mmCIF file of C-alpha atoms in Angstrom:
data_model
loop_
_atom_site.group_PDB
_atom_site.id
_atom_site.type_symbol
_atom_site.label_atom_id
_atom_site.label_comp_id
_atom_site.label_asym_id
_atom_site.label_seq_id
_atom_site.Cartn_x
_atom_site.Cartn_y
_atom_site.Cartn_z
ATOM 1 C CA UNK A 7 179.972 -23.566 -6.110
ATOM 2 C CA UNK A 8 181.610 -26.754 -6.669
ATOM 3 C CA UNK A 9 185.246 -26.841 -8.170
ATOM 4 C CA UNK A 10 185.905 -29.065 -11.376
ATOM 5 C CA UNK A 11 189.288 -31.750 -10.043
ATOM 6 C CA UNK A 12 192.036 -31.382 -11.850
ATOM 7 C CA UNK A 13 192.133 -34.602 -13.039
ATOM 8 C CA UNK A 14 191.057 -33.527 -16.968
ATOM 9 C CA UNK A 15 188.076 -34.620 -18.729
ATOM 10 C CA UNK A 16 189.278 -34.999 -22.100
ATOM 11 C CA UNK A 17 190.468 -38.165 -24.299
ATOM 12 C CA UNK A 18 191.171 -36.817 -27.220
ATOM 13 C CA UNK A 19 191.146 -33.372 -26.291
ATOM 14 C CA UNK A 20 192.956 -32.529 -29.581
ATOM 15 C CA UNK A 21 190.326 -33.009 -31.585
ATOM 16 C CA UNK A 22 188.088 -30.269 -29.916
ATOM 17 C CA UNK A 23 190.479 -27.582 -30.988
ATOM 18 C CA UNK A 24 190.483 -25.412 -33.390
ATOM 19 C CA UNK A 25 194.096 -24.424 -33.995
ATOM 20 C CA UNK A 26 195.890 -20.962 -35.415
ATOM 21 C CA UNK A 27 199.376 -20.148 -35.806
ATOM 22 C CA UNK A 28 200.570 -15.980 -36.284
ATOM 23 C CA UNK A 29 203.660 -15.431 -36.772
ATOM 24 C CA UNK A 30 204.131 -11.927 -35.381
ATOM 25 C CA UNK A 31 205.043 -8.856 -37.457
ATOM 26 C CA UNK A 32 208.394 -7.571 -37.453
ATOM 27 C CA UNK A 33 207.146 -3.530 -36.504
ATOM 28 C CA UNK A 34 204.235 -4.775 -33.647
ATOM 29 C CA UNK A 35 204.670 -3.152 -31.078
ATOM 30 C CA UNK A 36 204.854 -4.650 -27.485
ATOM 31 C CA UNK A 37 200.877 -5.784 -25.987
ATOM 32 C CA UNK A 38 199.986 -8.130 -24.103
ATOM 33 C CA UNK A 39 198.894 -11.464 -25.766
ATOM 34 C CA UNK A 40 195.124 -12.058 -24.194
ATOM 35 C CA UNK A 41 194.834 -8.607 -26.317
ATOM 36 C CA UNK A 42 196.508 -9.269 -29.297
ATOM 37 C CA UNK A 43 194.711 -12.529 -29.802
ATOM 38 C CA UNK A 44 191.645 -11.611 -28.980
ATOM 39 C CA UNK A 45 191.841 -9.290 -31.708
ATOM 40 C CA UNK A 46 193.396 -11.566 -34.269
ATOM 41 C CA UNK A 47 191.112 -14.404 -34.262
ATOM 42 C CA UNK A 48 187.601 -14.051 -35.140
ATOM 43 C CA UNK A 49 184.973 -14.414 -33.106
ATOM 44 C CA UNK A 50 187.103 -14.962 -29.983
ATOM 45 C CA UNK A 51 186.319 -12.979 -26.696
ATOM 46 C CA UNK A 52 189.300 -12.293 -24.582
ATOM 47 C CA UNK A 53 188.544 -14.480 -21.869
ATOM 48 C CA UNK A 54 188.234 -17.173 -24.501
ATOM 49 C CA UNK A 55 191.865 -16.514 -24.795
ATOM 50 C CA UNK A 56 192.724 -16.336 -20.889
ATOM 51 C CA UNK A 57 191.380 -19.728 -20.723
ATOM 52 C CA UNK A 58 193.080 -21.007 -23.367
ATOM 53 C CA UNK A 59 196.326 -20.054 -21.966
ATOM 54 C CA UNK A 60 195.430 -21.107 -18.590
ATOM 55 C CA UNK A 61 194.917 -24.451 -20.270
ATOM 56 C CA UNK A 62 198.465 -24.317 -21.701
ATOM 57 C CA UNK A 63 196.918 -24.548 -25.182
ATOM 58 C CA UNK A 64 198.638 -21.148 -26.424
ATOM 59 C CA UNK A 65 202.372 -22.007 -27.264
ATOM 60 C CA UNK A 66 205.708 -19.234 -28.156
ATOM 61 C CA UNK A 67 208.202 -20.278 -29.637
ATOM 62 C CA UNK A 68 207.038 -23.738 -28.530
ATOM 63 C CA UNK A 69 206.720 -22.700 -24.951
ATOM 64 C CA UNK A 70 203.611 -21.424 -22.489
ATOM 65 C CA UNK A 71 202.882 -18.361 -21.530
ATOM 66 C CA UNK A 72 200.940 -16.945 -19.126
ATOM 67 C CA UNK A 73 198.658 -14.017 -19.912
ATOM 68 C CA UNK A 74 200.194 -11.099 -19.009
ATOM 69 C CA UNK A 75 203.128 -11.988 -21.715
ATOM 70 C CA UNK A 76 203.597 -9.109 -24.099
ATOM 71 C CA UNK A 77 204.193 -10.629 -27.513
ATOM 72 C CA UNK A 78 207.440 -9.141 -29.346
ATOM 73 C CA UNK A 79 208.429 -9.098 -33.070
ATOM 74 C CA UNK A 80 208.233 -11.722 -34.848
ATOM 75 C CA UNK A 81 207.368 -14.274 -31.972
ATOM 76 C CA UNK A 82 205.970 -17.569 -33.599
ATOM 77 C CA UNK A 83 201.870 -18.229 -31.690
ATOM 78 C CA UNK A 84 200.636 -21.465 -32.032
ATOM 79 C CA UNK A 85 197.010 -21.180 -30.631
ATOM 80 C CA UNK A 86 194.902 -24.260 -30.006
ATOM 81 C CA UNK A 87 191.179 -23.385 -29.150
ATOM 82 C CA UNK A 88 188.031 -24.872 -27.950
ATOM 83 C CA UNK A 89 185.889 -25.368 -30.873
ATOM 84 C CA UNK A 90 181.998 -24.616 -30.002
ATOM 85 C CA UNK A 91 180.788 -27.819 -28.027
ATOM 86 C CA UNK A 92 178.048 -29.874 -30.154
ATOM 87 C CA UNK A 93 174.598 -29.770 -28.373
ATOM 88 C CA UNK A 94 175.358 -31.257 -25.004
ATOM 89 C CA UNK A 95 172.001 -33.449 -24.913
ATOM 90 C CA UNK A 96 173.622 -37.112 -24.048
ATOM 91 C CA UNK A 97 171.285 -39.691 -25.969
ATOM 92 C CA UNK A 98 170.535 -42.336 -23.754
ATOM 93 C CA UNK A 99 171.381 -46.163 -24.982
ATOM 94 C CA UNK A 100 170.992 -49.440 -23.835
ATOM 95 C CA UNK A 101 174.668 -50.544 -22.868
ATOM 96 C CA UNK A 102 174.829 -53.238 -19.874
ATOM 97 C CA UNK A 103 177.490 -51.608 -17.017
ATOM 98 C CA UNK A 104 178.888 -53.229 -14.673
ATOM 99 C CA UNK A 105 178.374 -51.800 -11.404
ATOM 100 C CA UNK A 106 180.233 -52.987 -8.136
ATOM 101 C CA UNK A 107 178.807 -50.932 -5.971
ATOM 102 C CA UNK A 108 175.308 -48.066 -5.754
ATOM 103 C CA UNK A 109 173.612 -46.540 -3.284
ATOM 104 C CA UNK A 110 171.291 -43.395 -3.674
ATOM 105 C CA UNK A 111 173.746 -41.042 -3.739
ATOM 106 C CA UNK A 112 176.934 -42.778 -5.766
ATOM 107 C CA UNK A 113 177.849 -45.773 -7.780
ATOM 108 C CA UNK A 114 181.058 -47.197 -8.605
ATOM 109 C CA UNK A 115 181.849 -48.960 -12.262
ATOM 110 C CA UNK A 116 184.099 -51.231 -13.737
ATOM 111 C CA UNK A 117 184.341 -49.848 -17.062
ATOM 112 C CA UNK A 118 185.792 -52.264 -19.790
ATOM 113 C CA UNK A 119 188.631 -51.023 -22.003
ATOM 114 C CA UNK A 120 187.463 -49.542 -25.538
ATOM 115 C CA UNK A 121 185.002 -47.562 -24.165
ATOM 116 C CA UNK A 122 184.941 -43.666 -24.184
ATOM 117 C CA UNK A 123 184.198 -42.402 -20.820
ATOM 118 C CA UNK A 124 181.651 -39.096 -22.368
ATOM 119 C CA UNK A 125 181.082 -37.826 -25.514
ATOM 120 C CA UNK A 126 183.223 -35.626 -27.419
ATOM 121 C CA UNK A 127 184.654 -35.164 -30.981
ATOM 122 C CA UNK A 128 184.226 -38.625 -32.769
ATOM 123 C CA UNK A 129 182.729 -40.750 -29.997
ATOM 124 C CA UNK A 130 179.462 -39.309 -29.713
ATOM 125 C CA UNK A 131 177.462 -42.799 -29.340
ATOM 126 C CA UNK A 132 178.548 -45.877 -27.399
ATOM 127 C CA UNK A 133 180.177 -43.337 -24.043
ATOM 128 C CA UNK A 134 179.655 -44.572 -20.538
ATOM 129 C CA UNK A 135 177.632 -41.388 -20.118
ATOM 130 C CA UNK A 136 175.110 -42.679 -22.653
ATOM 131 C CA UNK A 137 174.993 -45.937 -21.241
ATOM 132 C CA UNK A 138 174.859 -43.892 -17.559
ATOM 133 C CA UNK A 139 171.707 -41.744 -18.505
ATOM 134 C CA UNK A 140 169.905 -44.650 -20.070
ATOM 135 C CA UNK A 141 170.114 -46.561 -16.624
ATOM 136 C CA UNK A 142 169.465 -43.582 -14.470
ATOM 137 C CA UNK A 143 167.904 -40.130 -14.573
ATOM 138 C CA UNK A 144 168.269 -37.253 -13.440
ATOM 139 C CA UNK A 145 172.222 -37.108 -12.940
ATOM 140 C CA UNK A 146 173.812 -33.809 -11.919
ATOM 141 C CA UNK A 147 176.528 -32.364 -13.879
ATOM 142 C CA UNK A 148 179.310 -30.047 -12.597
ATOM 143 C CA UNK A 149 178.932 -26.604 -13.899
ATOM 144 C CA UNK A 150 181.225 -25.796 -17.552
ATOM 145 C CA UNK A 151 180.915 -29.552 -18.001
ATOM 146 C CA UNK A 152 177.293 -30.176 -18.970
ATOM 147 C CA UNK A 153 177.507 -33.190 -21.622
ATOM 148 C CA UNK A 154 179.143 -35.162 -18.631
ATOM 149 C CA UNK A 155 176.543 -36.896 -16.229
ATOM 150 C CA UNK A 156 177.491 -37.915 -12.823
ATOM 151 C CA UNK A 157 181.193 -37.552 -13.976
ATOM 152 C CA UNK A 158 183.351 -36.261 -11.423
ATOM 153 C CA UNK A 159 186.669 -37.650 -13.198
ATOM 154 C CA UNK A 160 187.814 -39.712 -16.262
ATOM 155 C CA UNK A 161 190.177 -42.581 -17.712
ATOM 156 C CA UNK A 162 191.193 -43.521 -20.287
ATOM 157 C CA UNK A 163 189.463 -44.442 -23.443
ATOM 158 C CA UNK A 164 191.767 -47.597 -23.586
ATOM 159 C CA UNK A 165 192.573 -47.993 -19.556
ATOM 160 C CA UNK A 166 189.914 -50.686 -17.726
ATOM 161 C CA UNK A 167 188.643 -50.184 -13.876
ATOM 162 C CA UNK A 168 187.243 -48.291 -11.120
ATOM 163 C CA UNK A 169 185.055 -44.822 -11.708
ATOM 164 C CA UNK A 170 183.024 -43.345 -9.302
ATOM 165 C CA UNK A 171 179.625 -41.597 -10.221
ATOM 166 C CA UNK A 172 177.487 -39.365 -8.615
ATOM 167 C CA UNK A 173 173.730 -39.740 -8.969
ATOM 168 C CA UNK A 174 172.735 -36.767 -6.889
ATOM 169 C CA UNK A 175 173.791 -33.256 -6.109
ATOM 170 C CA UNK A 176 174.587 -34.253 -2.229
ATOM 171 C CA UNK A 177 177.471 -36.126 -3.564
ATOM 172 C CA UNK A 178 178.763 -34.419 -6.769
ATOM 173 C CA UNK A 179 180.016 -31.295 -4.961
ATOM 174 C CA UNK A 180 181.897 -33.514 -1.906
ATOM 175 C CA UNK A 181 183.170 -36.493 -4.563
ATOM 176 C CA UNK A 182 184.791 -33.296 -6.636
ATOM 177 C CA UNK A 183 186.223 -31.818 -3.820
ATOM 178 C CA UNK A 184 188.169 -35.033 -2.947
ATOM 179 C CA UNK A 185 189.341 -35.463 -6.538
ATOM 180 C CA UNK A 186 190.543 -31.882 -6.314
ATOM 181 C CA UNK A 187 192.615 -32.084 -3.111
ATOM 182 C CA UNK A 188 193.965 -35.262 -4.369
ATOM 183 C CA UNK A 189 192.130 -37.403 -0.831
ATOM 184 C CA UNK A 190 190.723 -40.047 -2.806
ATOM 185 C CA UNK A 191 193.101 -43.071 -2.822
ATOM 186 C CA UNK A 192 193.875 -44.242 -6.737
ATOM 187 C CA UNK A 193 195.384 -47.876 -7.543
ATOM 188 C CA UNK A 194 196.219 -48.657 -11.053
ATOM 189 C CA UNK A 195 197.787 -51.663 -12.109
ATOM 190 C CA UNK A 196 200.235 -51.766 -15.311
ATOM 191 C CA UNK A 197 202.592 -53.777 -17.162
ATOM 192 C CA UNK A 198 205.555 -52.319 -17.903
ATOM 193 C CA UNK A 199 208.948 -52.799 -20.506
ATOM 194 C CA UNK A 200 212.083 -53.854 -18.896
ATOM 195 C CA UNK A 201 213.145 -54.639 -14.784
ATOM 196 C CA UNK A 202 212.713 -52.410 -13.002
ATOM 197 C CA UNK A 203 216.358 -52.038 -10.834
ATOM 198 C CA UNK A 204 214.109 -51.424 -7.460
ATOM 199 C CA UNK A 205 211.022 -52.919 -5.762
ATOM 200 C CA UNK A 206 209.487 -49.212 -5.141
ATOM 201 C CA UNK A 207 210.233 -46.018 -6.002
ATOM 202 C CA UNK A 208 208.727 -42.645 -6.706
ATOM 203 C CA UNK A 209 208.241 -40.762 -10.098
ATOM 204 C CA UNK A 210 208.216 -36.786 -9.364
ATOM 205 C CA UNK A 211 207.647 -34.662 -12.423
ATOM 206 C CA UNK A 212 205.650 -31.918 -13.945
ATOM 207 C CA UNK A 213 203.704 -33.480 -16.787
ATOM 208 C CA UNK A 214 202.323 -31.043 -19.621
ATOM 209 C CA UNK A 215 201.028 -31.117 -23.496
ATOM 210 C CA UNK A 216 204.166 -31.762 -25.811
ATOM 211 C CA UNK A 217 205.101 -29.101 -28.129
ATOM 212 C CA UNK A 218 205.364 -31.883 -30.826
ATOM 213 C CA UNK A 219 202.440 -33.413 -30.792
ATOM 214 C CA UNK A 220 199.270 -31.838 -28.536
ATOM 215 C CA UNK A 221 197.795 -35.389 -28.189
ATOM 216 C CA UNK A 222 200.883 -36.919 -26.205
ATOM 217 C CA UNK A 223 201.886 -35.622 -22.047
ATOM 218 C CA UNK A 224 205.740 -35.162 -21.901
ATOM 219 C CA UNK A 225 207.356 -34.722 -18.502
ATOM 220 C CA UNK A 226 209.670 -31.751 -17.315
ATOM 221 C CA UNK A 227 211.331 -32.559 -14.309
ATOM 222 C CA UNK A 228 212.431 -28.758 -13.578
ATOM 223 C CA UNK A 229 208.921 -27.572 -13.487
ATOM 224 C CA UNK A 230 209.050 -25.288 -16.531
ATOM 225 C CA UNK A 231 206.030 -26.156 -18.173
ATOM 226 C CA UNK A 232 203.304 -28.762 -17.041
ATOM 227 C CA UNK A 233 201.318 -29.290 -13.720
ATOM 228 C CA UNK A 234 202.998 -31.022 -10.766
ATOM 229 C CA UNK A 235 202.607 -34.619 -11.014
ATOM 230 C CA UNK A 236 203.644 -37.614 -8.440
ATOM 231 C CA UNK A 237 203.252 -41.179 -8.714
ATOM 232 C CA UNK A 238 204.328 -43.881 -6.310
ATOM 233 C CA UNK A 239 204.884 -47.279 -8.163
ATOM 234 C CA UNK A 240 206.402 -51.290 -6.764
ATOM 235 C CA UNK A 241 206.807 -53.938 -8.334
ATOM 236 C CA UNK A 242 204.108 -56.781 -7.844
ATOM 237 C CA UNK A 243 205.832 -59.419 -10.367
ATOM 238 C CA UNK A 244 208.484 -59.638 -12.595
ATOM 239 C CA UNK A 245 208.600 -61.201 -15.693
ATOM 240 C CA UNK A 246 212.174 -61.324 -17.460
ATOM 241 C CA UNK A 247 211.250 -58.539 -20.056
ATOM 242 C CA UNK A 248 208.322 -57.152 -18.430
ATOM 243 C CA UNK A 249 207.075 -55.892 -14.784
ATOM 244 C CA UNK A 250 204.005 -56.296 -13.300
ATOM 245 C CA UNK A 251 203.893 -52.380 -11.166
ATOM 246 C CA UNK A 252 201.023 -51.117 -9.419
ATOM 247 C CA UNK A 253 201.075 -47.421 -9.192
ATOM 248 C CA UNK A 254 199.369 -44.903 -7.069
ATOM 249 C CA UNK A 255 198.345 -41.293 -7.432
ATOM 250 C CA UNK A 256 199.318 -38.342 -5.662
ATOM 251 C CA UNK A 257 198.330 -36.494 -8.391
ATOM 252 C CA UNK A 258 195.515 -37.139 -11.321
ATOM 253 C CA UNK A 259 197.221 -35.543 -14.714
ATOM 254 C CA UNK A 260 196.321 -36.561 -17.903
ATOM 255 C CA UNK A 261 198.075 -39.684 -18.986
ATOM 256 C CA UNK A 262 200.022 -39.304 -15.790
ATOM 257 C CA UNK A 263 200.784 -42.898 -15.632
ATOM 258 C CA UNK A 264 201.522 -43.325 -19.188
ATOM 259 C CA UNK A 265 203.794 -40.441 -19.182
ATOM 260 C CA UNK A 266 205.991 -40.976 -15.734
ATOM 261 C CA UNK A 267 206.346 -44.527 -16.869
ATOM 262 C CA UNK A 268 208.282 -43.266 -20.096
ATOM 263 C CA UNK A 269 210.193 -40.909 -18.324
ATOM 264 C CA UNK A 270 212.103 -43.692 -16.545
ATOM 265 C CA UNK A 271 212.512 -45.800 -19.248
ATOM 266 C CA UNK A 272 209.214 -48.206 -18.985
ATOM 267 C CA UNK A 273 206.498 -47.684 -21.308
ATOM 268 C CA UNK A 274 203.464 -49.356 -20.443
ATOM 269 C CA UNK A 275 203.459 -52.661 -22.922
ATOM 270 C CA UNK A 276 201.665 -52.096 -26.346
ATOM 271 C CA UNK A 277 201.092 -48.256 -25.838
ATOM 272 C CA UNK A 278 201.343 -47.433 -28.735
ATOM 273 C CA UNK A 279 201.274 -43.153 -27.815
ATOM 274 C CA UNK A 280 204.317 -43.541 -25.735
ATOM 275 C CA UNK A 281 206.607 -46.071 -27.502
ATOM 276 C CA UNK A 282 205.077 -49.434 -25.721
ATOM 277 C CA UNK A 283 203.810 -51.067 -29.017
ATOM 278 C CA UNK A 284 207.758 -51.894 -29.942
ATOM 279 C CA UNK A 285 210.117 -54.541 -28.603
ATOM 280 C CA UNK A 286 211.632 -52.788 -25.873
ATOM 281 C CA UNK A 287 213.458 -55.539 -24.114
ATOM 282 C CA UNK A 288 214.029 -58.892 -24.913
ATOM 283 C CA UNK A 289 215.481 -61.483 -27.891
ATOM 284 C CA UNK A 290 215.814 -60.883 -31.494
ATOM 285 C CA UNK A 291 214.792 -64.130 -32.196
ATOM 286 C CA UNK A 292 211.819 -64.984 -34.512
ATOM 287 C CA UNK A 293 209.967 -66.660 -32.102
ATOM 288 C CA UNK A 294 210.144 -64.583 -29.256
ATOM 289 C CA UNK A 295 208.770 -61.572 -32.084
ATOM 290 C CA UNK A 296 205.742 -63.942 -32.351
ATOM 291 C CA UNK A 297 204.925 -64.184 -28.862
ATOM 292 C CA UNK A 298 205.037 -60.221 -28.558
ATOM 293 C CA UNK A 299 202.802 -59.881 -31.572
ATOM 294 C CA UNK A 300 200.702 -62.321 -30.074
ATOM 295 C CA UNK A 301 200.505 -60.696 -26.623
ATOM 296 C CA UNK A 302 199.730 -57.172 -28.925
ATOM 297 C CA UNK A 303 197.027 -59.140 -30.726
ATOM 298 C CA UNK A 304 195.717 -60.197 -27.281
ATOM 299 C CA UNK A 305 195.545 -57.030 -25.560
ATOM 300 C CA UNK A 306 195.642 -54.458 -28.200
ATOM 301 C CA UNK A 307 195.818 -51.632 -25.774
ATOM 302 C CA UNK A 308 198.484 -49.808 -23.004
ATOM 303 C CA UNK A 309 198.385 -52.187 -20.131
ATOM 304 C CA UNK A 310 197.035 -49.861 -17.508
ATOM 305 C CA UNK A 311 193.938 -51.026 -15.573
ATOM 306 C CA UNK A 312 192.199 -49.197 -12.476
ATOM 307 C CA UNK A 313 192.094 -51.372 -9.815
ATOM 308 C CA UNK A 314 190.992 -49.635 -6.922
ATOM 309 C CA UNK A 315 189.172 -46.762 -5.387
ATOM 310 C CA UNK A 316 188.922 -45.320 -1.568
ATOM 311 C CA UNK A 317 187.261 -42.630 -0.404
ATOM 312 C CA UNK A 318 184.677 -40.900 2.131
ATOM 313 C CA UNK A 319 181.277 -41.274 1.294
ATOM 314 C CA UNK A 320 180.188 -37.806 0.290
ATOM 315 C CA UNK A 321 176.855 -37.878 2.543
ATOM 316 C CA UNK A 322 177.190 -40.916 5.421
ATOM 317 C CA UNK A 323 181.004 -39.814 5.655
ATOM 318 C CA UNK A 324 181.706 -43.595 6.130
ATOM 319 C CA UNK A 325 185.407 -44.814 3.916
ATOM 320 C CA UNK A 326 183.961 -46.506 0.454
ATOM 321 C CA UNK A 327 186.942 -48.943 -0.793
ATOM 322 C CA UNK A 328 186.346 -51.208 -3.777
ATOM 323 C CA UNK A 329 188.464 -53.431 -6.137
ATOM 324 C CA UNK A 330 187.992 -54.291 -10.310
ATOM 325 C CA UNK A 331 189.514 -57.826 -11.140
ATOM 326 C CA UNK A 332 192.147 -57.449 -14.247
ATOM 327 C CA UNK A 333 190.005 -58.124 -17.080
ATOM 328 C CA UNK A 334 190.526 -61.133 -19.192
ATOM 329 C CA UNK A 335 192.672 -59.504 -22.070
ATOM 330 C CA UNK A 336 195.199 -58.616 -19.493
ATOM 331 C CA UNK A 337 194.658 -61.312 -17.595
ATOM 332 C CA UNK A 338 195.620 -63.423 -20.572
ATOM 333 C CA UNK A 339 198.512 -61.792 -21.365
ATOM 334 C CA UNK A 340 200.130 -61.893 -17.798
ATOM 335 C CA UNK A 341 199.215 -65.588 -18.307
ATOM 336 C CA UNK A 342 201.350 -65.844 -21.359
ATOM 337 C CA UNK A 343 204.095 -63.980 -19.890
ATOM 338 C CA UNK A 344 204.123 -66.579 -16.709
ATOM 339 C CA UNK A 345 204.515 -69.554 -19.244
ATOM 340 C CA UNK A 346 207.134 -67.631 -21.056
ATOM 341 C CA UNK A 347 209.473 -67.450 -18.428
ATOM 342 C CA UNK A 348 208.297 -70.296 -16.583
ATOM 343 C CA UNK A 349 209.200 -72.399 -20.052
ATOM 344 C CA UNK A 350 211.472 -70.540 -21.952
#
């Protein structure tokens, strides 16, 4: 049985929840919360619950728990769970990828930014994976993630670059495996807010769902909450207010990148989720505001592309390495940043 990487699936994972909130009474007595829950909210079995928790969507007092916690008086529950998935039947449609590299086991894809990797709550059309089983048939899917075609991990709905697709069962399994035991080598490339005061370093630091707001990662650096998360970044070009980084995964959390970037006090430019889409360095002047806003207008996205992938080739066991070129949005931006400095 093949083991789903921990890199997760979801985009906007938020959306697929249903969410609940019990504050407890101030006479209940001391159980165990997989019970209690299971028992408060309709229709919910309690493994429904276990998982929920395992996925660190069942908050008290704003913190996980883990399952054996026994609730106590008036302990506040937040409780986000998995709404029933929509039929899982991907509709194929004809949308042009561009592949850099397929055999009969694999392909690898440049996917552009914009586009949703699978469906899910408000991108149903217009997903790689309809675009995927339009072009080929018969793609295997990883067991508890039927809806998902070949998909053995995820970006992004706004980050460009590299994924790698199965097309049989021969190399789902082994292409999982790798993304699980973190063996596949990941490059991203991002622009960043501010100079960076090294030319490498390394960002250690559990990353986990904010209590504030489900749809955004926040970092805790004791280990309290979150999954253990590393990424190795240096410096490839600096720009005056910006840096040019490329960054490479020990680890494959969501938003990982995003996240550990913010943490150090470089949000990836015009990310709008984690405080890019502001002037974080630079002038006051008028005219340096328009060349931002014309830089947002540009690329109106989080600077974060996937450059490369390297791995073992799940059936001839040979090493598979391939690059993505930036594409032209950010490619014209790091163009407009060169002539800034270069003439300002």
């Amino acid at each position: 049985m093949s083991q789903q990487p921990e890199e997760e699936f979801e985009e906007d994972e938020l959306e697929l929840f249903e969410r609940h909130r019990i504050l407890v009474d101030k006479g209940q007595s001391l159980v165990r919360i997989d019970k209690f829950l299971s028992e408060k909210i309709a229709h919910v079995t309690r493994n429904k619950v276990q998982q929920a928790i395992d996925n660190e969507t069942v908050l008290v007092n704003g913190k996980t728990v883990k399952a054996n916690y026994k609730i106590k008086p008036l302990d506040d529950i937040q409780v986000f769970m998995d709404k029933p998935r929509r039929d899982t039947e991907v509709i194929p449609e004809d949308i042009p990828l561009d592949i850099i590299y397929e055999d009969k086991y694999l392909l690898l894809v440049n996917k552009p930014p914009g586009m949703v990797v699978h469906p899910a709550h408000g991108n149903w059309n217009g997903t790689l994976a309809n675009a995927l089983v339009y072009h080929f048939q018969h793609l295997p899917e990883m067991k508890g993630n039927e809806g998902r075609p070949g998909l053995v991990h995820r970006i992004d709905k706004d980050t460009s670059g590299l994924l790698v697709i199965a097309k049989s069962e021969d190399a789902m399994t082994p292409l999982a495996s790798q993304f699980f035991h973190h063996s596949i080598d990941r490059t991203y490339v991002a622009l960043v807010w501010g100079e960076l005061p090294e030319d490498s370093g390394t960002i250690t630091g559990h990353v986990g769902r904010s209590a504030k707001d489900r749809k955004v990662m926040d970092v805790f650096p004791d280990g309290s909450q979150g999954k253990h998360a590393v990424t190795h970044w240096k410096v490839l070009q600096r720009l005056r207010y910006v840096t040019l980084v490329q960054c490479n995964l020990e680890t494959g959390r969501t938003h990982q990148i995003r996240a550990h970037m913010k943490f150090i006090g470089h949000p990836l430019f015009n990310d709008a989720m984690y405080g890019g889409d502001k002037i974080r360095k630079g002038t006051q002047f008028a005219k340096y505001k328009s060349f931002i806003d014309n830089c947002f207008s540009l690329m109106p996205r989080q600077a974060l592309h996937a450059m490369s992938l390297g791995f073992v080739h799940p059936v001839t066991k040979e090493r598979i390495y391939y690059e993505a070129p930036l594409p032209d949005d950010f490619k014209g931006v790091l163009q407009k940043w060169e002539d800034y400095v270069k003439y300002e």
